[in-house]
Coordinates of C-alpha atoms in Angstrom, one line a residue:
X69 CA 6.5 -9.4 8.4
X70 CA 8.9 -12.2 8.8
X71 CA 12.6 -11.8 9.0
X72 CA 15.5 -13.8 10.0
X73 CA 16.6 -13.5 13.5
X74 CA 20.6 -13.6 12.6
X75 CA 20.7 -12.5 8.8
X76 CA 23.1 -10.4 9.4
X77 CA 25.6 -12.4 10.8
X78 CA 25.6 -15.5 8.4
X79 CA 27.9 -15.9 5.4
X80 CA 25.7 -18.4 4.1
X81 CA 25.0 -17.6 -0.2
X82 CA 21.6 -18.2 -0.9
X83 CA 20.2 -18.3 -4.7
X84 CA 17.7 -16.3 -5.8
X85 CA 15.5 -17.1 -8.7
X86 CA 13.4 -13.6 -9.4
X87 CA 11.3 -15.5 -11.7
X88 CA 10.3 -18.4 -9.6
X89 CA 8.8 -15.8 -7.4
X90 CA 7.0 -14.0 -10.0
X91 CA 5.1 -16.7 -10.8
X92 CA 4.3 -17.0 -7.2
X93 CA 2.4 -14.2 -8.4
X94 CA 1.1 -14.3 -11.6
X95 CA -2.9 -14.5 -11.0
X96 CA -2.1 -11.2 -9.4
X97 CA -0.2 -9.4 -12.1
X98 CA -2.7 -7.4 -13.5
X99 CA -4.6 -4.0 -14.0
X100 CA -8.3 -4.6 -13.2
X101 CA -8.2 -5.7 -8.8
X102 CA -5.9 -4.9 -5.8
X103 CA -3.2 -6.5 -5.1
X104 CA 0.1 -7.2 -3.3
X105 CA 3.3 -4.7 -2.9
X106 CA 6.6 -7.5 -2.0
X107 CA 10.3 -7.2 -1.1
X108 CA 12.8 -9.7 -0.2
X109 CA 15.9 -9.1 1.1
X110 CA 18.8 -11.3 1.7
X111 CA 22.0 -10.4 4.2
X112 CA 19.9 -7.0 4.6
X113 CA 20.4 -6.2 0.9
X114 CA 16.6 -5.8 -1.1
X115 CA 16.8 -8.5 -4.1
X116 CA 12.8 -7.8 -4.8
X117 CA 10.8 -4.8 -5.2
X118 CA 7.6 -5.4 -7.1
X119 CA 4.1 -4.0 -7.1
X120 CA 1.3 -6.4 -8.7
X121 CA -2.5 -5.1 -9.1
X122 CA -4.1 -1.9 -8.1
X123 CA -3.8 0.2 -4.7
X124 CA -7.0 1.7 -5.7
X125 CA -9.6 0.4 -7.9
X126 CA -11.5 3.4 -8.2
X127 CA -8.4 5.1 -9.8
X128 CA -7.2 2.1 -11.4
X129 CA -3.6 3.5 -9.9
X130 CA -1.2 0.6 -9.5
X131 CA 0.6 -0.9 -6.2
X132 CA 4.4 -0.6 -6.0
X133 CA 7.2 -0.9 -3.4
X134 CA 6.5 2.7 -2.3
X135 CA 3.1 2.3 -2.1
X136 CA 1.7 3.4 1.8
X137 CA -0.6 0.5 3.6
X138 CA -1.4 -0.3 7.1
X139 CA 1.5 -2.9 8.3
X140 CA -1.3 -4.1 11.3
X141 CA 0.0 -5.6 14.1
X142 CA 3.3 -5.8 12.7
X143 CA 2.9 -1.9 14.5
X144 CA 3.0 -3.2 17.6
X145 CA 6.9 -4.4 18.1
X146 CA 7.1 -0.7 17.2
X147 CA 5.5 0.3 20.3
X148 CA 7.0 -1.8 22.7
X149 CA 10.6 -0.4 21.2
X150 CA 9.1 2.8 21.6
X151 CA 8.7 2.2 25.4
X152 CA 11.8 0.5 26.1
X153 CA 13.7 3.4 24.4
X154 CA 11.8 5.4 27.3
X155 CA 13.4 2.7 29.9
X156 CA 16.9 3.6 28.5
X157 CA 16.1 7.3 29.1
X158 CA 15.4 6.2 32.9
X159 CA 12.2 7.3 32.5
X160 CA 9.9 4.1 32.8
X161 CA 10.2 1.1 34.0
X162 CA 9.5 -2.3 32.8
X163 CA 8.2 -4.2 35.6
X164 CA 6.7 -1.4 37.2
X165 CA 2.8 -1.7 37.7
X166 CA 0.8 0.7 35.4
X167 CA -1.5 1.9 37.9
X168 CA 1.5 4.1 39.2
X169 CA 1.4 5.8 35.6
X170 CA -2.6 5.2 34.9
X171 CA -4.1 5.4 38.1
X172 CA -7.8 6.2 36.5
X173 CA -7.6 2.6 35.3
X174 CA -10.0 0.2 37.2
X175 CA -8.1 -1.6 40.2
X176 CA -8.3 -4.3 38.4
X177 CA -5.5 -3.7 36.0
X178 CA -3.3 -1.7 38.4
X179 CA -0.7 -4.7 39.2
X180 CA -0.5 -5.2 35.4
X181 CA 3.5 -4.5 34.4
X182 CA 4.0 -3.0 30.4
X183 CA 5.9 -6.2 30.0
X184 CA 2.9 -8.0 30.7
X185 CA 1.1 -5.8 28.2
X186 CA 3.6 -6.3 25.6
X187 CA 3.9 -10.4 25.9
X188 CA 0.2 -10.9 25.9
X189 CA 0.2 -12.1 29.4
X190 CA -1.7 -9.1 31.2
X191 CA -4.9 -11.3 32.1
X192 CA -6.9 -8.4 30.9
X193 CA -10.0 -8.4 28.9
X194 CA -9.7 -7.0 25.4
X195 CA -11.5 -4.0 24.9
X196 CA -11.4 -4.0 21.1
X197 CA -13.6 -7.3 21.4
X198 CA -15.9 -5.7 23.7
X199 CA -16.4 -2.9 21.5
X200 CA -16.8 -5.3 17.8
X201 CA -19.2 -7.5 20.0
X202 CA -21.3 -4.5 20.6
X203 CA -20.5 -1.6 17.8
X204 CA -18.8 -4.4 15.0
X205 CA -15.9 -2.6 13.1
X206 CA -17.2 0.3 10.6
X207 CA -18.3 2.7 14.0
X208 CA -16.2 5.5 14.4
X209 CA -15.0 4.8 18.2
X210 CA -11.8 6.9 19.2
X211 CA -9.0 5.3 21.2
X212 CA -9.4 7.8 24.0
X213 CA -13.1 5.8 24.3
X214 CA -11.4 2.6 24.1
X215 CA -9.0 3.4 27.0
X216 CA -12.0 4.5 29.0
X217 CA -13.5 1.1 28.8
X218 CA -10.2 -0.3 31.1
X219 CA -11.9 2.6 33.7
X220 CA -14.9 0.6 34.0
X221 CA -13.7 -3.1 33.0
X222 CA -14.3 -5.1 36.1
X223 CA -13.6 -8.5 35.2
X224 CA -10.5 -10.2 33.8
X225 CA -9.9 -13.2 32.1
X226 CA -7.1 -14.3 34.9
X227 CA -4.3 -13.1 36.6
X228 CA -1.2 -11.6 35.4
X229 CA 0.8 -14.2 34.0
X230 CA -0.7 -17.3 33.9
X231 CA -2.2 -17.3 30.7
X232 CA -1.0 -15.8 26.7
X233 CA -4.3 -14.2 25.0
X234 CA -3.6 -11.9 22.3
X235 CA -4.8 -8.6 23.3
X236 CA -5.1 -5.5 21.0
X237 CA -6.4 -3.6 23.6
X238 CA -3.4 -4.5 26.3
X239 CA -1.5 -2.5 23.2
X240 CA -3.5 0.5 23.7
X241 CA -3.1 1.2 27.3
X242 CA 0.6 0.7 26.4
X243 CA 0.4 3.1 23.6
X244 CA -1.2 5.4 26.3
X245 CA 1.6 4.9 28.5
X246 CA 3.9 5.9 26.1
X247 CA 1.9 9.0 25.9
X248 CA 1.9 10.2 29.5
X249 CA 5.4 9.3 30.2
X250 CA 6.8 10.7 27.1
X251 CA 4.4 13.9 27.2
X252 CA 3.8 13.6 23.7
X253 CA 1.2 11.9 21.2
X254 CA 2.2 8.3 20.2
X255 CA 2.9 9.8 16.6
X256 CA 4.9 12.4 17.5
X257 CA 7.1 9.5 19.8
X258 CA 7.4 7.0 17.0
X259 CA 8.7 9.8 14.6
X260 CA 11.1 11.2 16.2
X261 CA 12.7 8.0 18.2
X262 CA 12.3 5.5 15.3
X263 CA 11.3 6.3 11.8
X264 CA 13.1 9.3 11.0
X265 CA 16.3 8.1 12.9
X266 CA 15.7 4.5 10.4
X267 CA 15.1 7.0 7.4
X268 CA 11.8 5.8 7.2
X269 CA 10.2 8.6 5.9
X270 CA 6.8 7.1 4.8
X271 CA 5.8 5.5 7.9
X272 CA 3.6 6.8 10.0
X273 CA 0.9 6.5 12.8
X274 CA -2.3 6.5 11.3
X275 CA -5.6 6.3 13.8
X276 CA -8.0 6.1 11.4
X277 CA -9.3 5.7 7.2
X278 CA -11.1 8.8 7.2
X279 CA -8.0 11.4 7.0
X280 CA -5.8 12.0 3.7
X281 CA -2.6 10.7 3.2
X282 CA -1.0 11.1 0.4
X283 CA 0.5 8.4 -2.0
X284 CA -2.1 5.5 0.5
X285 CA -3.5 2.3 -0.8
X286 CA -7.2 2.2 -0.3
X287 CA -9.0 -0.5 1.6
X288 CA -11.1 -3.0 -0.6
X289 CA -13.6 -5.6 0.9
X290 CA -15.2 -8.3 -0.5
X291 CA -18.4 -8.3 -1.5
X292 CA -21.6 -10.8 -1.5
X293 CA -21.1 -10.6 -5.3
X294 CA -18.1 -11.8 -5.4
X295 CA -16.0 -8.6 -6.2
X296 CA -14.9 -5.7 -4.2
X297 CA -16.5 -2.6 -2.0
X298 CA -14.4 0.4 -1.0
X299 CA -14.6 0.5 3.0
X300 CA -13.0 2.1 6.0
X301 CA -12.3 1.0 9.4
X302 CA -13.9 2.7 11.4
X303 CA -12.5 2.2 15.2
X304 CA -9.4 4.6 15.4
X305 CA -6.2 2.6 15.9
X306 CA -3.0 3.6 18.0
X307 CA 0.0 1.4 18.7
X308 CA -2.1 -1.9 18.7
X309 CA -1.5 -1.9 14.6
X310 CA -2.3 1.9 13.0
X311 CA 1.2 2.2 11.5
X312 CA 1.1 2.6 7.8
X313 CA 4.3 2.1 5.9
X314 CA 5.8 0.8 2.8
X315 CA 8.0 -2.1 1.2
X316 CA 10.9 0.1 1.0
X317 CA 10.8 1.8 4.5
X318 CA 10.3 -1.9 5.7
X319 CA 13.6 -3.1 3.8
X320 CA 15.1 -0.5 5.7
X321 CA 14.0 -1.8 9.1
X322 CA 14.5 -5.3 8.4
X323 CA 18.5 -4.1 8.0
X324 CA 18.2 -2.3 10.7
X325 CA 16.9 -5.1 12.7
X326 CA 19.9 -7.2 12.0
X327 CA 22.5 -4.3 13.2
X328 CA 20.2 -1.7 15.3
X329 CA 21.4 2.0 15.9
X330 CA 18.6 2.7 17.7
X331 CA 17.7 0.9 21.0
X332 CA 20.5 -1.3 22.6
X333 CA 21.7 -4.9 22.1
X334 CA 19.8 -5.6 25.8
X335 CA 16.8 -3.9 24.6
X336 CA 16.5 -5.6 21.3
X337 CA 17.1 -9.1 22.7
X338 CA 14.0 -8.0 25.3
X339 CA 12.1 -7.5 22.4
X340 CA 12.9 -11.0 20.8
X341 CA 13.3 -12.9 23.8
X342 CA 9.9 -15.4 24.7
X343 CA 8.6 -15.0 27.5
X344 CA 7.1 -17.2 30.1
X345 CA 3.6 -18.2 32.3
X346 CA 3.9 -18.8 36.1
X347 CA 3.5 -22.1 34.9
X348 CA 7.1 -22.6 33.0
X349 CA 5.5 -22.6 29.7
X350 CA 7.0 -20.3 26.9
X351 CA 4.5 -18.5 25.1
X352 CA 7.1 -17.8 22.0
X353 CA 5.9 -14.6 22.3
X354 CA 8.3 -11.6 23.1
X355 CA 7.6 -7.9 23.4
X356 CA 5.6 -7.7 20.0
X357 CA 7.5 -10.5 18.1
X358 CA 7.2 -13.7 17.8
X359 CA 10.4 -16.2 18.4
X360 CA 9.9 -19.5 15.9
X361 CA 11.3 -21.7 13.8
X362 CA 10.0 -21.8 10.1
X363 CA 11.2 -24.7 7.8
X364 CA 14.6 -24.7 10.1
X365 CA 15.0 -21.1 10.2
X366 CA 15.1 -18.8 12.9
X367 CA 12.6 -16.5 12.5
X368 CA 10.9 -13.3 14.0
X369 CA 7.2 -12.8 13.1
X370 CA 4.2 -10.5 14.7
X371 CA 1.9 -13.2 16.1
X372 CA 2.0 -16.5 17.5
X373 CA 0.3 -19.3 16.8
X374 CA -0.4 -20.5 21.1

């Protein structure tokens, strides 16, 4: 996902040429291998909607706009809006050490702050890497056996603060968090805070492949051979990047991003807002989104490049 930081607010015209992006395209406009599902907006107004290749080979059913597929990481600006929402209810605290909230975390991670967690600053070790190193990605391993790693987790990689490492796992405790503050699952939070106030109606947490979802792109590896495998993934996935959504429901967050209803103008600008090491150095990383400048613009993206 990459959107302008101030769409909203510029009266500038821009051009669109619809076919110049199609061609963009074109080796991927067919019938026979997945594909790609796009949409481009411009002043919060979809200009694109297009669907090119298949969402499942073995059905040879076609990708569109309204197509569900996991967004990834893009999830996890979701969760940390999904927290913050909580700090506007007076009911967490940003700055607040998680140990108070998680005590049965190892010592080791009890001075860690959610806004630590959230900026990729915690210090902690990831325990999605420890688990690929050892299990690789196809085992079924829940996220309630991920968190129980952090009870047994020792070691970090430094202290809070003094060094950006992207860290799915500092996403999970987070997501867990949310849980016991809000006294709800993680889906349940999302839904009702965020997607159905949006009007997002297709989005969703999804943990994990194995389930049915209706109206779901499959997941297609590459193969050896040189053409495609059907596959799951099989560690389960919380607010680190298990959302599944669509191009349309996207559109709609994009505009909401550039004139929120829900969250506040202080929380929002917490979520876009870089933050910084002990050292001074800005990690132009916020709360999930990353602050940068593509090709002049101001832009908000899911990763940084650090």
């Amino acid at each position: 996902m990459r959107g302008p930081c101030t769409a909203g607010s510029t009266s500038v015209r821009v051009a669109f040429d619809e076919a110049r992006v199609d061609a963009l395209f074109h080796d991927l406009d067919q019938r026979e291998l997945p594909g790609v599902a796009v949409g481009i907006a411009i002043g919060a107004q979809p200009v694109y909607r297009k669907g090119f290749g298949l969402m499942n080979m073995e059905q040879s059913a076609p990708l569109s706009p309204t197509t569900r597929m996991r967004i990834w990481s893009v999830s996890k600006h979701f969760t940390c809006l999904a927290f913050l929402l909580l700090c506007e209810e007076f009911k967490a605290d940003l700055d607040a050490p998680i140990g108070n909230q998680l005590p049965e975390l190892h010592r080791v991670a009890h001075s860690v702050t959610p806004r630590q967690l959230m900026g990729n600053i915690s210090g902690l070790q990831d325990a999605f890497d420890v688990s690929w190193h050892i299990n690789g990605t196809g085992r079924p391993i829940s996220s309630e056996v991920l968190f129980g790693m952090y009870r047994e987790l020792d070691t970090v990689n430094s202290d809070p603060g003094h060094t950006w490492r992207y860290n799915n796992g500092g996403f999970l405790i987070l997501s867990m968090l949310v849980e016991r503050i809000a006294r709800k699952p993680l889906e349940e939070v999302l839904r009702e805070k965020i997607f159905d106030p949006v009007g997002m109606r297709d989005t969703l947490l999804r943990r994990v492949d194995t389930d049915f979802v209706p109206n779901s792109a499959a997941l297609h590896t590459a193969n050896p051979a040189g053409g495609y495998c059907k596959a799951a993934f099989g560690t389960a996935i919380a607010g680190e990047g298990g959302i599944v959504s669509t191009v349309d429901d996207l559109l709609r967050w994009l505009a909401h991003m550039d004139s929120p209803t829900v969250g506040s103008p202080d929380t929002w600008n917490l979520l876009k807002t870089p933050l910084h090491l002990r050292n001074g150095l800005s990690t132009s990383y916020g709360l999930g989104l990353c602050h940068r400048n593509y090709r002049g613009l101001s832009t908000l993206d899911r990763k940084s490049v650090v």
